[in-house]
Short mmCIF file of C-alpha atoms in Angstrom, two decimals:
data_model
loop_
_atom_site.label_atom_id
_atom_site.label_comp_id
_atom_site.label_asym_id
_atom_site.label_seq_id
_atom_site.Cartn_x
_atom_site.Cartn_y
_atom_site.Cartn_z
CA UNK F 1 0.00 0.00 0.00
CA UNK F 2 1.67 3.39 -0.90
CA UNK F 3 0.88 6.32 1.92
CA UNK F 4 0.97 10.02 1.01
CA UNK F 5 2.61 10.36 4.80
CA UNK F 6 2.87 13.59 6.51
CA UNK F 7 6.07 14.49 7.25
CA UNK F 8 5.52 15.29 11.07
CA UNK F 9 8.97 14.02 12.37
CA UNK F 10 12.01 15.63 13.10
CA UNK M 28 2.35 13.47 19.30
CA UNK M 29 3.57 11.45 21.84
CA UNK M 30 5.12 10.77 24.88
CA UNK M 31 8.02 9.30 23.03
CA UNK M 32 8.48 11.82 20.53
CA UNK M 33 8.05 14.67 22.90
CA UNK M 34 11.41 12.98 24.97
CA UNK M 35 13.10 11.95 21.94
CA UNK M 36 12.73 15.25 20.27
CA UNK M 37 13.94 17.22 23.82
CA UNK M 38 17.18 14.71 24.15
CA UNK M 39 17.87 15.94 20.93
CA UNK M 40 17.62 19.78 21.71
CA UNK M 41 19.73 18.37 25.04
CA UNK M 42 22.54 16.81 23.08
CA UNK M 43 22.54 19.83 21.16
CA UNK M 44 22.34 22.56 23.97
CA UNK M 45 25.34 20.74 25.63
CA UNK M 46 27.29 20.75 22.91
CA UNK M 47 26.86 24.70 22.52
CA UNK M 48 27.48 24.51 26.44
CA UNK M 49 30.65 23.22 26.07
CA UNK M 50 31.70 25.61 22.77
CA UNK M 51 30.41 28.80 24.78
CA UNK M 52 31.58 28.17 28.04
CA UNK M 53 34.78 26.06 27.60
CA UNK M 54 35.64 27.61 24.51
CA UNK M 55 36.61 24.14 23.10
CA UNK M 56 35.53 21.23 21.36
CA UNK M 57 38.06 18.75 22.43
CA UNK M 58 36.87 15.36 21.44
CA UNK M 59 34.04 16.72 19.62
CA UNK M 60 34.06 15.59 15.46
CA UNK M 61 33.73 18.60 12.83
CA UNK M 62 33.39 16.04 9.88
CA UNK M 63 30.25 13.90 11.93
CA UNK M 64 28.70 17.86 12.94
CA UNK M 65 29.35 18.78 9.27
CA UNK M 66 27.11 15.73 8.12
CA UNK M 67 24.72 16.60 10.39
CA UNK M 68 24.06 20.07 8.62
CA UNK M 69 24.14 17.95 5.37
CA UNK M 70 21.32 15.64 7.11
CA UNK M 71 19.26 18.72 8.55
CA UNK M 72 19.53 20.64 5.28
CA UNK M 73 18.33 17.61 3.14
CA UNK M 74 15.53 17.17 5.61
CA UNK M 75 14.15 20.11 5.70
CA UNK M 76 14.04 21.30 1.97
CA UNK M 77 10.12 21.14 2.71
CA UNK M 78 10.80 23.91 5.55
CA UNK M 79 8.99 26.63 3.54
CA UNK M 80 6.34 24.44 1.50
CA UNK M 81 4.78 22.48 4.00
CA UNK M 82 3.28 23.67 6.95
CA UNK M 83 2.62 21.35 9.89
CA UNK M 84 3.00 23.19 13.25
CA UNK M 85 4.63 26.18 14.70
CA UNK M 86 6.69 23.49 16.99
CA UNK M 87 7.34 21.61 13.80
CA UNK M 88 9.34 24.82 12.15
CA UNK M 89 10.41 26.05 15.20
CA UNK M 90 12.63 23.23 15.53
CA UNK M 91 13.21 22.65 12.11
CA UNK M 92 14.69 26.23 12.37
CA UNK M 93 16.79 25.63 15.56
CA UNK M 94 18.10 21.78 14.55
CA UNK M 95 19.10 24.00 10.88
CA UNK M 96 20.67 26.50 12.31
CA UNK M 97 22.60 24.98 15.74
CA UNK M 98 23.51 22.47 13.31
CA UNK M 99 25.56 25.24 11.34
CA UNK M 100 26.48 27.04 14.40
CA UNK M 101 28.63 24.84 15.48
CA UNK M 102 30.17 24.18 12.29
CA UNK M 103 31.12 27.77 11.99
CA UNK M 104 32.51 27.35 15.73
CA UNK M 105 34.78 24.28 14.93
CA UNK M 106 36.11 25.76 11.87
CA UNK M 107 36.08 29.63 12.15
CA UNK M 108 35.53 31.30 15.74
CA UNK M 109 39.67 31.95 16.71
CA UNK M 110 39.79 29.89 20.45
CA UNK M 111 37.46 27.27 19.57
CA UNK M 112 39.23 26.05 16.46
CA UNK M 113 42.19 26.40 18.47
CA UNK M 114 40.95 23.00 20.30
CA UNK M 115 40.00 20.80 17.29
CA UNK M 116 41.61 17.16 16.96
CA UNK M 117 42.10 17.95 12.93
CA UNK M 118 44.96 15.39 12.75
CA UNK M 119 42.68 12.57 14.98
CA UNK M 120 39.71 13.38 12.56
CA UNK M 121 40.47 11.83 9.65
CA UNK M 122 36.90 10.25 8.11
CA UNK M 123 36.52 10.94 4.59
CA UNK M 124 32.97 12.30 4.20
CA UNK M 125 32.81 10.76 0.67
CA UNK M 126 32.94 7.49 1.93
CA UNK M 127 29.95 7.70 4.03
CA UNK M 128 27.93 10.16 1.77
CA UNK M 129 28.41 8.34 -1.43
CA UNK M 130 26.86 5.29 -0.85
CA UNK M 131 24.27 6.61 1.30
CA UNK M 132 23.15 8.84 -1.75
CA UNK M 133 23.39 5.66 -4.16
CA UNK M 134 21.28 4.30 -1.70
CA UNK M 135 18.61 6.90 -1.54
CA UNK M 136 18.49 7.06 -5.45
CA UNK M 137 17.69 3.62 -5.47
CA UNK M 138 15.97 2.44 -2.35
CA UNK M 139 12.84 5.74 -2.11
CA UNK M 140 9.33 6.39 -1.81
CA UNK M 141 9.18 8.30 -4.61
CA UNK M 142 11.37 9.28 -7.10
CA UNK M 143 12.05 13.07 -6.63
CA UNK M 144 13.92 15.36 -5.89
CA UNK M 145 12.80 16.18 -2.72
CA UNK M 146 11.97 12.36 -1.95
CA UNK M 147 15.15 11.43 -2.76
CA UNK M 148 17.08 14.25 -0.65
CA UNK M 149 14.84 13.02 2.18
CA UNK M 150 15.63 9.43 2.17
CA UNK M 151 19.50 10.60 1.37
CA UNK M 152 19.17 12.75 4.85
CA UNK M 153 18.08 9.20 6.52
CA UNK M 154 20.78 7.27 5.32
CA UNK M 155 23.53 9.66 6.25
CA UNK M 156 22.06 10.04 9.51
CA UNK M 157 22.95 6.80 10.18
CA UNK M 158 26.28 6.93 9.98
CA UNK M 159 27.06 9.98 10.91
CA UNK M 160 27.89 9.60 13.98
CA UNK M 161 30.48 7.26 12.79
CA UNK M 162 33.53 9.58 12.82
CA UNK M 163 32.54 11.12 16.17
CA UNK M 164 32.69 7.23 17.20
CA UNK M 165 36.40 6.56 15.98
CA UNK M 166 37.46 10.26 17.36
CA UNK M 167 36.55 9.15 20.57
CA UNK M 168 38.00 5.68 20.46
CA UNK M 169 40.96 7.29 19.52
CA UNK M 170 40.76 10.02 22.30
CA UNK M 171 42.13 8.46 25.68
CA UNK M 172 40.17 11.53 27.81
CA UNK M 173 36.81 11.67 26.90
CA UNK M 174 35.90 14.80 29.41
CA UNK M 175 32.11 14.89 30.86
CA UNK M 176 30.50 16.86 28.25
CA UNK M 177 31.16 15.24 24.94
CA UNK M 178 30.11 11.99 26.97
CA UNK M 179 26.76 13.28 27.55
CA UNK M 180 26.25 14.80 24.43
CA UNK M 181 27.03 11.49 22.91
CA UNK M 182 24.57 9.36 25.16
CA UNK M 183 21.97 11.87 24.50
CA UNK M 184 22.41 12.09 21.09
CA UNK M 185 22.25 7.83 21.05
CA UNK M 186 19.10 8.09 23.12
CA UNK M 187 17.44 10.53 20.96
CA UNK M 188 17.41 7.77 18.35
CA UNK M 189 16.18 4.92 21.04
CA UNK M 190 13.46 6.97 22.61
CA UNK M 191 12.53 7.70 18.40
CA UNK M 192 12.04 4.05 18.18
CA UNK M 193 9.46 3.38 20.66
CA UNK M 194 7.61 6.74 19.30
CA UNK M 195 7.59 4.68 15.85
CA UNK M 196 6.37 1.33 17.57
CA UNK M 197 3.52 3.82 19.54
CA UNK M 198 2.61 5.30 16.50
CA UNK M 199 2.07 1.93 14.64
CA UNK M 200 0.39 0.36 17.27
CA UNK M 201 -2.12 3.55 17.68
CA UNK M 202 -2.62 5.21 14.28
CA UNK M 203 -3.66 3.43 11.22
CA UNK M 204 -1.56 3.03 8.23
CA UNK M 205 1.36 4.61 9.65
CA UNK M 206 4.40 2.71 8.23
CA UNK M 207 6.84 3.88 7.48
CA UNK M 208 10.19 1.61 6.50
CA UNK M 209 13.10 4.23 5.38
CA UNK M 210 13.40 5.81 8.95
CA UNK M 211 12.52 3.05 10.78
CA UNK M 212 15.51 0.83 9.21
CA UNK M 213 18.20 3.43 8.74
CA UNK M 214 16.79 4.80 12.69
CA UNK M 215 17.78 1.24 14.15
CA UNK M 216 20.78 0.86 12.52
CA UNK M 217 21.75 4.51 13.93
CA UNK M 218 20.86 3.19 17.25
CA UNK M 219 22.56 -0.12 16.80
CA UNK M 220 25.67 1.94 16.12
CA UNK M 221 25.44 3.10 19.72
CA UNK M 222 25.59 0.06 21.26
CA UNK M 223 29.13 -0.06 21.55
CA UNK M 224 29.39 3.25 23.09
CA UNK M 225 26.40 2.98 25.58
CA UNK M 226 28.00 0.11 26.88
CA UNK M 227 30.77 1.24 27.87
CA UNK M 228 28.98 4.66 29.07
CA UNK M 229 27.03 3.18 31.63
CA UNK M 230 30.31 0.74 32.65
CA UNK M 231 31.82 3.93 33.68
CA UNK M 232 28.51 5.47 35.06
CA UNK M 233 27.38 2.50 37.18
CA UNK M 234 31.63 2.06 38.76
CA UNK M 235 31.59 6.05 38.97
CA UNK M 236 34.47 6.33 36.71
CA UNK M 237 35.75 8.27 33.56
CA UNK M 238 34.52 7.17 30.25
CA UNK M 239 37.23 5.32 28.10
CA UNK M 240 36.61 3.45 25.50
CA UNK M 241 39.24 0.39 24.73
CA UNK M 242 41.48 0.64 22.17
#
C-alpha cells in the first residue's frame, strides 16, 4: 500500500 | 504526538544545547568531530528542503529552524571562531565524508518512496544520519580523555534515536496506516551503532568512573 505520509517528524 | 516523541525530540535539543554549552563556556571542542557535525548540517539541510512548502506546526518549524541552524552554528565554531578552532583534533579526525555520503546517496536514489527530488534528498538525509555519527565514534576511540561533556552529548544524542524508536512502535500500534520503513531501518541501525558506546557509558557510570573506550 503506498501512503501520502505527513512528514511530522524531526 | 507522543510521549516518546516529545522525549526523543527534547534529548535531541539536550545533546545539542550541551554541545553549545561546552563551545560557549569552555571555549573548546576537544573530542568533539567537525566532519560527523558537518554531516549533520548535510542531514538537517536535506531534511528540511520542505521547511517553507509544507506547513505542519509552529513546533514543527520552530525546531526545524533551531536543529538547521545549531547544526551550522557549530560548524562555523569548529572551523572559524579563533579559540574554539584552536581546540579541534584535525589530525585525529580523519573520516573521509565521501565514503559515508556516497553510498548513502546511491542508496537513496535507489531504495525511495518516490522518485524526486525532494523524496530522494529526504531518504538521502536518513541514510547519512545513520552513519554519521560514525567519525565522532572513531574520534573518541581514539581520544584516551573523553571529558564529561562530549560523553553526555554522545549518550543523548544515542538516546534521541532509542526513545525515536518506541515513538515509531507507539505510533504503529495507535494510528492506522502509519508505516513507514526508510526511517525506521536506517533509525535502528543509527541506534545499533550506539551500542558499543552505551556500553561502555554506563560501565563507567554505574563504577563512577571516567569514560574510556578500549582501544
Amino acid at each position: 500500500v503506498k501512503h501520502d505520509f505527513v512528514k511530522d517528524e524531526l | 504526538m507522543n510521549i516518546f516523541r516529545l522525549t526523543a525530540d527534547m534529548t535531541h535539543l539536550m545533546s545539542v544545547i550541551v554541545l553549545l554549552l561546552k563551545i560557549h563556556t569552555i571555549k573548546s571542542c576537544a573530542g568533539i568531530s567537525l566532519k560527523t557535525q558537518e554531516l549533520y548540517a548535510i542531514v538537517f539541510t536535506c531534511r528540511y528542503l520542505d521547511i517553507f512548502t509544507d506547513f505542519i506546526s509552529f513546533y514543527n518549524t520552530i525546531m526545524k529552524v533551531i536543529f538547521l541552524w545549531t547544526s551550522f552554528s557549530i560548524v562555523w565554531y569548529m572551523r572559524y571562531h579563533k579559540i574554539v578552532r584552536r581546540s579541534y583534533d584535525k589530525d585525529q579526525d580523519t573520516f573521509r565524508h565521501v565514503f559515508l555520503m556516497l553510498p548513502c546517496l546511491v542508496l537513496a536514489l535507489l531504495i525511495n518512496e518516490r522518485f524526486t527530488f525532494k523524496e530522494v534528498m529526504w531518504t538521502f538525509s536518513f541514510y547519512l544520519e545513520a552513519v554519521a555519527i560514525l567519525p565522532q565514534l572513531v574520534l573518541l576511540q581514539r581520544t584516551r580523555n573523553i571529558d564529561n561533556l562530549t560523553g553526555q552529548y554522545i549518550f543523548l544524542l544515542g538516546a534521541y534515536r532509542a526513545l525515536y524508536i518506541l515513538n515509531w512502535i507507539y505510533r504503529y500500534v495507535t494510528e492506522p496506516n502509519y508505516v513507514h520503513w526508510i526511517p525506521w531501518m536506517s533509525g535502528l541501525v543509527q541506534t545499533l551503532l550506539y551500542g558499543d558506546f552505551f556500553y561502555y557509558y554506563f560501565l563507567s557510570w554505574k563504577n563512577n568512573v571516567k569514560l574510556q573506550l578500549p582501544a
